[in-house]
mmCIF file of C-alpha atoms in Angstrom:
data_model
loop_
_atom_site.group_PDB
_atom_site.id
_atom_site.type_symbol
_atom_site.label_atom_id
_atom_site.label_comp_id
_atom_site.label_asym_id
_atom_site.label_seq_id
_atom_site.Cartn_x
_atom_site.Cartn_y
_atom_site.Cartn_z
ATOM 1 C CA UNK A 1353 12.775 15.918 13.773
ATOM 2 C CA UNK A 1354 8.865 16.123 13.825
ATOM 3 C CA UNK A 1355 6.416 15.970 10.840
ATOM 4 C CA UNK A 1356 2.519 17.641 10.838
ATOM 5 C CA UNK A 1357 0.977 19.775 8.448
ATOM 6 C CA UNK A 1358 -1.145 23.060 8.441
ATOM 7 C CA UNK A 1359 -4.548 24.107 7.893
ATOM 8 C CA UNK A 1360 -3.511 24.062 4.087
ATOM 9 C CA UNK A 1361 -2.460 20.205 4.782
ATOM 10 C CA UNK A 1362 1.485 21.574 3.868
ATOM 11 C CA UNK A 1363 4.063 19.004 6.180
ATOM 12 C CA UNK A 1364 5.885 20.269 8.364
ATOM 13 C CA UNK A 1365 8.895 18.922 10.150
ATOM 14 C CA UNK A 1366 9.940 20.634 13.866
ATOM 15 C CA UNK A 1367 8.472 24.148 12.480
ATOM 16 C CA UNK A 1368 10.205 24.366 9.616
ATOM 17 C CA UNK A 1369 8.928 23.173 6.304
ATOM 18 C CA UNK A 1370 9.626 19.689 5.697
ATOM 19 C CA UNK A 1371 10.518 19.992 1.642
ATOM 20 C CA UNK A 1372 14.038 21.134 2.909
ATOM 21 C CA UNK A 1373 14.954 19.864 6.476
ATOM 22 C CA UNK A 1374 13.509 16.613 5.678
ATOM 23 C CA UNK A 1375 16.772 15.935 4.204
ATOM 24 C CA UNK A 1376 18.047 15.111 6.724
ATOM 25 C CA UNK A 1377 16.402 11.222 6.731
ATOM 26 C CA UNK A 1378 16.998 11.001 4.202
ATOM 27 C CA UNK A 1379 20.430 8.333 3.534
ATOM 28 C CA UNK A 1380 18.791 5.951 6.557
ATOM 29 C CA UNK A 1381 18.702 3.461 3.635
ATOM 30 C CA UNK A 1382 20.126 4.786 1.031
ATOM 31 C CA UNK A 1383 23.511 5.560 0.174
ATOM 32 C CA UNK A 1384 25.591 2.309 0.863
ATOM 33 C CA UNK A 1385 28.839 4.138 1.818
ATOM 34 C CA UNK A 1386 32.099 2.728 0.503
ATOM 35 C CA UNK A 1387 35.634 1.961 1.432
ATOM 36 C CA UNK A 1388 36.428 2.903 -2.405
ATOM 37 C CA UNK A 1389 34.748 4.371 -4.605
ATOM 38 C CA UNK A 1390 34.510 1.779 -7.663
ATOM 39 C CA UNK A 1391 31.371 -0.677 -6.326
ATOM 40 C CA UNK A 1392 32.689 -3.024 -8.365
ATOM 41 C CA UNK A 1393 35.792 -3.599 -7.780
ATOM 42 C CA UNK A 1394 35.822 -7.087 -7.075
ATOM 43 C CA UNK A 1395 37.012 -8.202 -3.292
ATOM 44 C CA UNK A 1396 36.553 -11.777 -4.139
ATOM 45 C CA UNK A 1397 36.011 -14.557 -6.534
ATOM 46 C CA UNK A 1398 33.596 -16.806 -4.790
ATOM 47 C CA UNK A 1399 31.784 -19.924 -5.495
ATOM 48 C CA UNK A 1400 28.673 -18.481 -6.217
ATOM 49 C CA UNK A 1401 30.609 -15.818 -8.311
ATOM 50 C CA UNK A 1402 33.293 -12.031 -7.763
ATOM 51 C CA UNK A 1403 32.256 -10.510 -5.067
ATOM 52 C CA UNK A 1404 31.957 -6.588 -4.802
ATOM 53 C CA UNK A 1405 32.543 -3.811 -3.237
ATOM 54 C CA UNK A 1406 28.658 -3.159 -4.047
ATOM 55 C CA UNK A 1407 27.728 -6.087 -2.878
ATOM 56 C CA UNK A 1408 29.501 -6.429 -0.417
ATOM 57 C CA UNK A 1409 28.025 -3.205 1.099
ATOM 58 C CA UNK A 1410 24.865 -4.112 0.467
ATOM 59 C CA UNK A 1411 24.137 -7.555 2.471
ATOM 60 C CA UNK A 1412 25.509 -4.925 5.863
ATOM 61 C CA UNK A 1413 22.568 -2.393 4.815
ATOM 62 C CA UNK A 1414 19.737 -5.088 4.391
ATOM 63 C CA UNK A 1415 20.938 -6.594 7.499
ATOM 64 C CA UNK A 1416 21.230 -2.529 8.886
ATOM 65 C CA UNK A 1417 17.847 -2.060 7.816
ATOM 66 C CA UNK A 1418 16.463 -4.860 9.998
ATOM 67 C CA UNK A 1419 18.382 -3.579 13.242
ATOM 68 C CA UNK A 1420 16.639 -1.239 13.520
ATOM 69 C CA UNK A 1421 12.738 -1.488 11.228
ATOM 70 C CA UNK A 1422 12.504 -4.403 13.087
ATOM 71 C CA UNK A 1423 12.116 -2.593 16.602
ATOM 72 C CA UNK A 1424 10.404 0.577 14.998
ATOM 73 C CA UNK A 1425 8.102 -2.138 13.908
ATOM 74 C CA UNK A 1426 7.657 -3.075 17.995
ATOM 75 C CA UNK A 1427 7.270 0.509 18.181
ATOM 76 C CA UNK A 1428 3.818 0.461 16.472
ATOM 77 C CA UNK A 1429 2.708 -1.840 17.891
ATOM 78 C CA UNK A 1430 1.905 -0.201 21.187
ATOM 79 C CA UNK A 1431 2.204 3.665 20.201
ATOM 80 C CA UNK A 1432 0.608 3.297 17.236
ATOM 81 C CA UNK A 1433 -2.921 4.996 16.733
ATOM 82 C CA UNK A 1434 -4.558 3.413 13.765
ATOM 83 C CA UNK A 1435 -4.718 0.145 12.283
ATOM 84 C CA UNK A 1436 -3.247 0.422 9.398
ATOM 85 C CA UNK A 1437 -0.298 1.568 11.211
ATOM 86 C CA UNK A 1438 0.163 -2.019 13.689
ATOM 87 C CA UNK A 1439 -0.465 -3.502 10.539
ATOM 88 C CA UNK A 1440 2.526 -2.195 8.963
ATOM 89 C CA UNK A 1441 4.310 -2.401 11.878
ATOM 90 C CA UNK A 1442 3.277 -6.269 11.823
ATOM 91 C CA UNK A 1443 4.431 -5.994 8.449
ATOM 92 C CA UNK A 1444 7.818 -4.579 9.159
ATOM 93 C CA UNK A 1445 9.136 -7.582 11.993
ATOM 94 C CA UNK A 1446 7.721 -10.357 10.207
ATOM 95 C CA UNK A 1447 9.632 -9.079 6.764
ATOM 96 C CA UNK A 1448 13.110 -8.075 8.343
ATOM 97 C CA UNK A 1449 13.277 -11.588 10.517
ATOM 98 C CA UNK A 1450 13.111 -13.536 7.305
ATOM 99 C CA UNK A 1451 15.920 -10.667 5.656
ATOM 100 C CA UNK A 1452 17.478 -10.674 9.120
ATOM 101 C CA UNK A 1453 18.291 -15.634 8.465
ATOM 102 C CA UNK A 1454 18.853 -14.823 4.662
ATOM 103 C CA UNK A 1455 21.998 -12.470 6.152
ATOM 104 C CA UNK A 1456 23.148 -14.161 8.332
ATOM 105 C CA UNK A 1457 23.320 -17.639 6.360
ATOM 106 C CA UNK A 1458 25.447 -15.227 3.499
ATOM 107 C CA UNK A 1459 27.552 -13.587 5.525
ATOM 108 C CA UNK A 1460 29.465 -16.528 6.932
ATOM 109 C CA UNK A 1461 30.019 -18.100 2.713
ATOM 110 C CA UNK A 1462 30.501 -14.293 1.419
ATOM 111 C CA UNK A 1463 33.017 -13.723 4.499
ATOM 112 C CA UNK A 1464 31.242 -10.768 5.520
ATOM 113 C CA UNK A 1465 31.649 -9.666 9.112
ATOM 114 C CA UNK A 1466 27.567 -8.455 9.432
ATOM 115 C CA UNK A 1467 26.900 -5.618 12.229
ATOM 116 C CA UNK A 1468 24.723 -5.754 15.140
ATOM 117 C CA UNK A 1469 23.237 -2.743 15.633
ATOM 118 C CA UNK A 1470 22.250 0.415 12.528
ATOM 119 C CA UNK A 1471 23.952 3.075 11.832
ATOM 120 C CA UNK A 1472 24.138 6.314 13.873
ATOM 121 C CA UNK A 1473 21.486 7.780 11.168
ATOM 122 C CA UNK A 1474 19.334 4.904 11.661
ATOM 123 C CA UNK A 1475 19.770 4.603 15.235
ATOM 124 C CA UNK A 1476 18.110 8.887 15.674
ATOM 125 C CA UNK A 1477 15.157 7.401 13.442
ATOM 126 C CA UNK A 1478 14.048 5.143 16.745
ATOM 127 C CA UNK A 1479 15.276 7.429 19.422
ATOM 128 C CA UNK A 1480 12.499 9.900 17.732
ATOM 129 C CA UNK A 1481 9.993 8.029 17.120
ATOM 130 C CA UNK A 1482 9.950 7.295 20.808
ATOM 131 C CA UNK A 1483 9.926 10.676 22.145
ATOM 132 C CA UNK A 1484 7.185 10.807 19.454
ATOM 133 C CA UNK A 1485 3.157 9.947 20.461
ATOM 134 C CA UNK A 1486 -0.197 9.982 19.462
ATOM 135 C CA UNK A 1487 -1.623 10.792 15.562
ATOM 136 C CA UNK A 1488 2.261 12.728 15.414
ATOM 137 C CA UNK A 1489 4.086 8.999 15.595
ATOM 138 C CA UNK A 1490 1.277 7.870 13.201
ATOM 139 C CA UNK A 1491 2.913 10.672 11.164
ATOM 140 C CA UNK A 1492 6.292 10.297 11.471
ATOM 141 C CA UNK A 1493 6.228 6.173 11.822
ATOM 142 C CA UNK A 1494 4.784 6.422 8.272
ATOM 143 C CA UNK A 1495 6.968 9.271 6.474
ATOM 144 C CA UNK A 1496 10.371 8.391 7.826
ATOM 145 C CA UNK A 1497 10.305 4.504 7.085
ATOM 146 C CA UNK A 1498 8.344 5.340 3.343
ATOM 147 C CA UNK A 1499 11.295 7.942 2.190
ATOM 148 C CA UNK A 1500 14.101 4.874 3.811
ATOM 149 C CA UNK A 1501 12.250 2.271 2.113
ATOM 150 C CA UNK A 1502 11.557 4.036 -1.235
ATOM 151 C CA UNK A 1503 15.346 5.054 -1.439
ATOM 152 C CA UNK A 1504 16.227 0.880 -0.312
ATOM 153 C CA UNK A 1505 14.402 0.007 -3.996
ATOM 154 C CA UNK A 1506 15.954 1.896 -6.583
ATOM 155 C CA UNK A 1507 19.176 0.440 -4.713
ATOM 156 C CA UNK A 1508 18.352 -3.382 -5.046
ATOM 157 C CA UNK A 1509 17.069 -2.639 -8.918
ATOM 158 C CA UNK A 1510 20.564 -1.492 -9.054
ATOM 159 C CA UNK A 1511 22.665 -4.141 -7.249
ATOM 160 C CA UNK A 1512 19.830 -6.982 -8.977
ATOM 161 C CA UNK A 1513 20.620 -6.122 -12.531
ATOM 162 C CA UNK A 1514 24.649 -5.645 -12.187
ATOM 163 C CA UNK A 1515 25.489 -8.613 -9.562
ATOM 164 C CA UNK A 1516 27.266 -11.414 -10.557
ATOM 165 C CA UNK A 1517 27.328 -13.406 -7.633
ATOM 166 C CA UNK A 1518 24.803 -16.096 -7.026
ATOM 167 C CA UNK A 1519 23.607 -15.142 -3.468
ATOM 168 C CA UNK A 1520 23.476 -11.281 -3.694
ATOM 169 C CA UNK A 1521 20.958 -11.583 -6.328
ATOM 170 C CA UNK A 1522 18.680 -14.196 -4.341
ATOM 171 C CA UNK A 1523 18.723 -12.007 -1.360
ATOM 172 C CA UNK A 1524 18.179 -9.194 -3.540
ATOM 173 C CA UNK A 1525 14.539 -10.208 -4.791
ATOM 174 C CA UNK A 1526 13.451 -11.255 -1.241
ATOM 175 C CA UNK A 1527 14.857 -7.808 -0.300
ATOM 176 C CA UNK A 1528 13.073 -5.931 -3.324
ATOM 177 C CA UNK A 1529 9.663 -8.189 -2.202
ATOM 178 C CA UNK A 1530 9.928 -7.105 0.806
ATOM 179 C CA UNK A 1531 10.242 -3.009 0.475
ATOM 180 C CA UNK A 1532 7.295 -3.043 -2.374
ATOM 181 C CA UNK A 1533 5.970 -4.592 0.652
ATOM 182 C CA UNK A 1534 6.806 -2.263 2.952
ATOM 183 C CA UNK A 1535 6.123 0.478 0.990
ATOM 184 C CA UNK A 1536 2.865 -0.689 -0.018
ATOM 185 C CA UNK A 1537 1.846 -0.544 3.948
ATOM 186 C CA UNK A 1538 3.336 2.810 4.659
ATOM 187 C CA UNK A 1539 1.170 4.784 1.805
ATOM 188 C CA UNK A 1540 -2.175 2.265 3.262
ATOM 189 C CA UNK A 1541 -1.731 4.497 6.358
ATOM 190 C CA UNK A 1542 -2.398 7.715 4.553
ATOM 191 C CA UNK A 1543 -0.184 9.338 6.140
ATOM 192 C CA UNK A 1544 2.852 9.573 3.949
ATOM 193 C CA UNK A 1545 3.042 13.088 2.400
ATOM 194 C CA UNK A 1546 4.478 12.347 -1.389
ATOM 195 C CA UNK A 1547 5.644 15.877 -2.603
ATOM 196 C CA UNK A 1548 7.954 15.611 0.540
ATOM 197 C CA UNK A 1549 9.390 11.996 0.260
ATOM 198 C CA UNK A 1550 9.671 11.628 -3.276
ATOM 199 C CA UNK A 1551 11.362 15.557 -3.347
ATOM 200 C CA UNK A 1552 13.880 13.989 -0.609
ATOM 201 C CA UNK A 1553 14.486 10.623 -2.873
ATOM 202 C CA UNK A 1554 15.153 12.970 -5.792
ATOM 203 C CA UNK A 1555 17.565 15.358 -3.879
ATOM 204 C CA UNK A 1556 19.493 12.556 -1.640
ATOM 205 C CA UNK A 1557 21.789 15.378 0.361
ATOM 206 C CA UNK A 1558 25.551 14.661 1.353
ATOM 207 C CA UNK A 1559 26.373 13.171 5.133
ATOM 208 C CA UNK A 1560 28.819 12.115 6.573
ATOM 209 C CA UNK A 1561 29.705 8.332 6.160
ATOM 210 C CA UNK A 1562 30.545 8.275 10.437
ATOM 211 C CA UNK A 1563 26.631 8.871 10.216
ATOM 212 C CA UNK A 1564 25.957 6.027 7.648
ATOM 213 C CA UNK A 1565 27.690 3.005 8.830
ATOM 214 C CA UNK A 1566 27.193 0.278 11.205
ATOM 215 C CA UNK A 1567 29.840 -0.435 12.544
ATOM 216 C CA UNK A 1568 31.192 -3.354 13.359
ATOM 217 C CA UNK A 1569 30.593 -5.789 16.021
ATOM 218 C CA UNK A 1570 33.220 -6.254 18.679
ATOM 219 C CA UNK A 1571 35.543 -9.658 18.347
ATOM 220 C CA UNK A 1572 33.526 -11.821 20.518
ATOM 221 C CA UNK A 1573 30.203 -10.500 20.563
ATOM 222 C CA UNK A 1574 27.768 -12.354 20.206
ATOM 223 C CA UNK A 1575 25.066 -12.128 16.957
ATOM 224 C CA UNK A 1576 21.985 -10.360 17.463
ATOM 225 C CA UNK A 1577 19.105 -12.447 15.988
ATOM 226 C CA UNK A 1578 15.493 -11.064 14.519
ATOM 227 C CA UNK A 1579 13.386 -13.354 16.246
ATOM 228 C CA UNK A 1580 10.141 -14.222 13.946
ATOM 229 C CA UNK A 1581 7.241 -13.668 15.011
ATOM 230 C CA UNK A 1582 4.400 -16.115 15.515
ATOM 231 C CA UNK A 1583 2.375 -16.143 12.774
ATOM 232 C CA UNK A 1584 4.918 -15.135 10.582
ATOM 233 C CA UNK A 1585 4.368 -15.829 6.283
ATOM 234 C CA UNK A 1586 7.959 -13.694 5.601
ATOM 235 C CA UNK A 1587 10.457 -17.582 4.564
ATOM 236 C CA UNK A 1588 13.630 -16.332 3.848
ATOM 237 C CA UNK A 1589 16.239 -17.809 1.319
ATOM 238 C CA UNK A 1590 16.350 -21.690 0.712
ATOM 239 C CA UNK A 1591 20.370 -21.670 -1.001
ATOM 240 C CA UNK A 1592 19.706 -26.134 -2.070
ATOM 241 C CA UNK A 1593 19.438 -24.439 -5.279
ATOM 242 C CA UNK A 1594 22.713 -21.985 -5.096
ATOM 243 C CA UNK A 1595 25.479 -25.295 -4.812
ATOM 244 C CA UNK A 1596 24.737 -24.658 -0.459
ATOM 245 C CA UNK A 1597 24.893 -27.343 1.279
ATOM 246 C CA UNK A 1598 22.525 -27.892 4.473
ATOM 247 C CA UNK A 1599 22.677 -23.741 6.029
ATOM 248 C CA UNK A 1600 24.456 -23.042 8.372
ATOM 249 C CA UNK A 1601 23.987 -23.151 12.048
ATOM 250 C CA UNK A 1602 22.295 -20.701 13.276
ATOM 251 C CA UNK A 1603 25.602 -18.931 15.909
ATOM 252 C CA UNK A 1604 25.068 -18.332 19.502
ATOM 253 C CA UNK A 1605 22.535 -15.320 20.093
ATOM 254 C CA UNK A 1606 22.170 -12.534 21.973
ATOM 255 C CA UNK A 1607 19.287 -10.505 23.230
ATOM 256 C CA UNK A 1608 17.224 -9.611 19.833
ATOM 257 C CA UNK A 1609 16.464 -6.491 19.594
ATOM 258 C CA UNK A 1610 13.773 -4.975 21.521
ATOM 259 C CA UNK A 1611 12.260 -0.832 21.300
ATOM 260 C CA UNK A 1612 15.101 0.443 22.076
ATOM 261 C CA UNK A 1613 16.796 -0.562 18.989
ATOM 262 C CA UNK A 1614 18.930 -3.358 19.384
#
């Protein structure tokens, strides 16, 4: 999926107007795939408050977001043409490494199984960006990531305002700050087409659940860990004030996903 502009500045995707085709990229972070139609259904009562289907799916989706955006950040450092794209890439790596630590901290406490690879659609974004070069990479990078972050921003607000689980609330706070930062650095690239982005966010297409859902890891597979950069500035959750003792020790780590997307 390629973004380009004609002489008038209209954004096109693969030769067709983006307003009709970029809808295909919308649900990357976006819609939370559910087991039942009721996201408010309580699936567990925990010492941190009831856990709903929506809460659980949110934790899984935050983890899945890092599993494709972290390697896209690595791609951006390699292939980005502008300093702004490289800056945005560093923010992706830094922010998602910290969110990943937080997801891996709270998931075992809430009995949530985390994926080791992103959804098929998210992996498709990585494949698309791997095939790009030159300025085309910068344009696709900025527009895909601005669309996905703009969409999850609304999801975070809904989870934060409705969850009764204090661990999920804390993760939503961290995710809110991280996603706002990532939206901002994408906008600073100067490559974002806002008309297309906002149209896609407000008119989401329907996608098969199989394309939106990250698969569960095989039994016994080591958990993938997103390694923080040496210059990290983002901070994972401190659970000591949330009724949690010492944080669980890190599981045996599989290799951190590189530019291949995990």
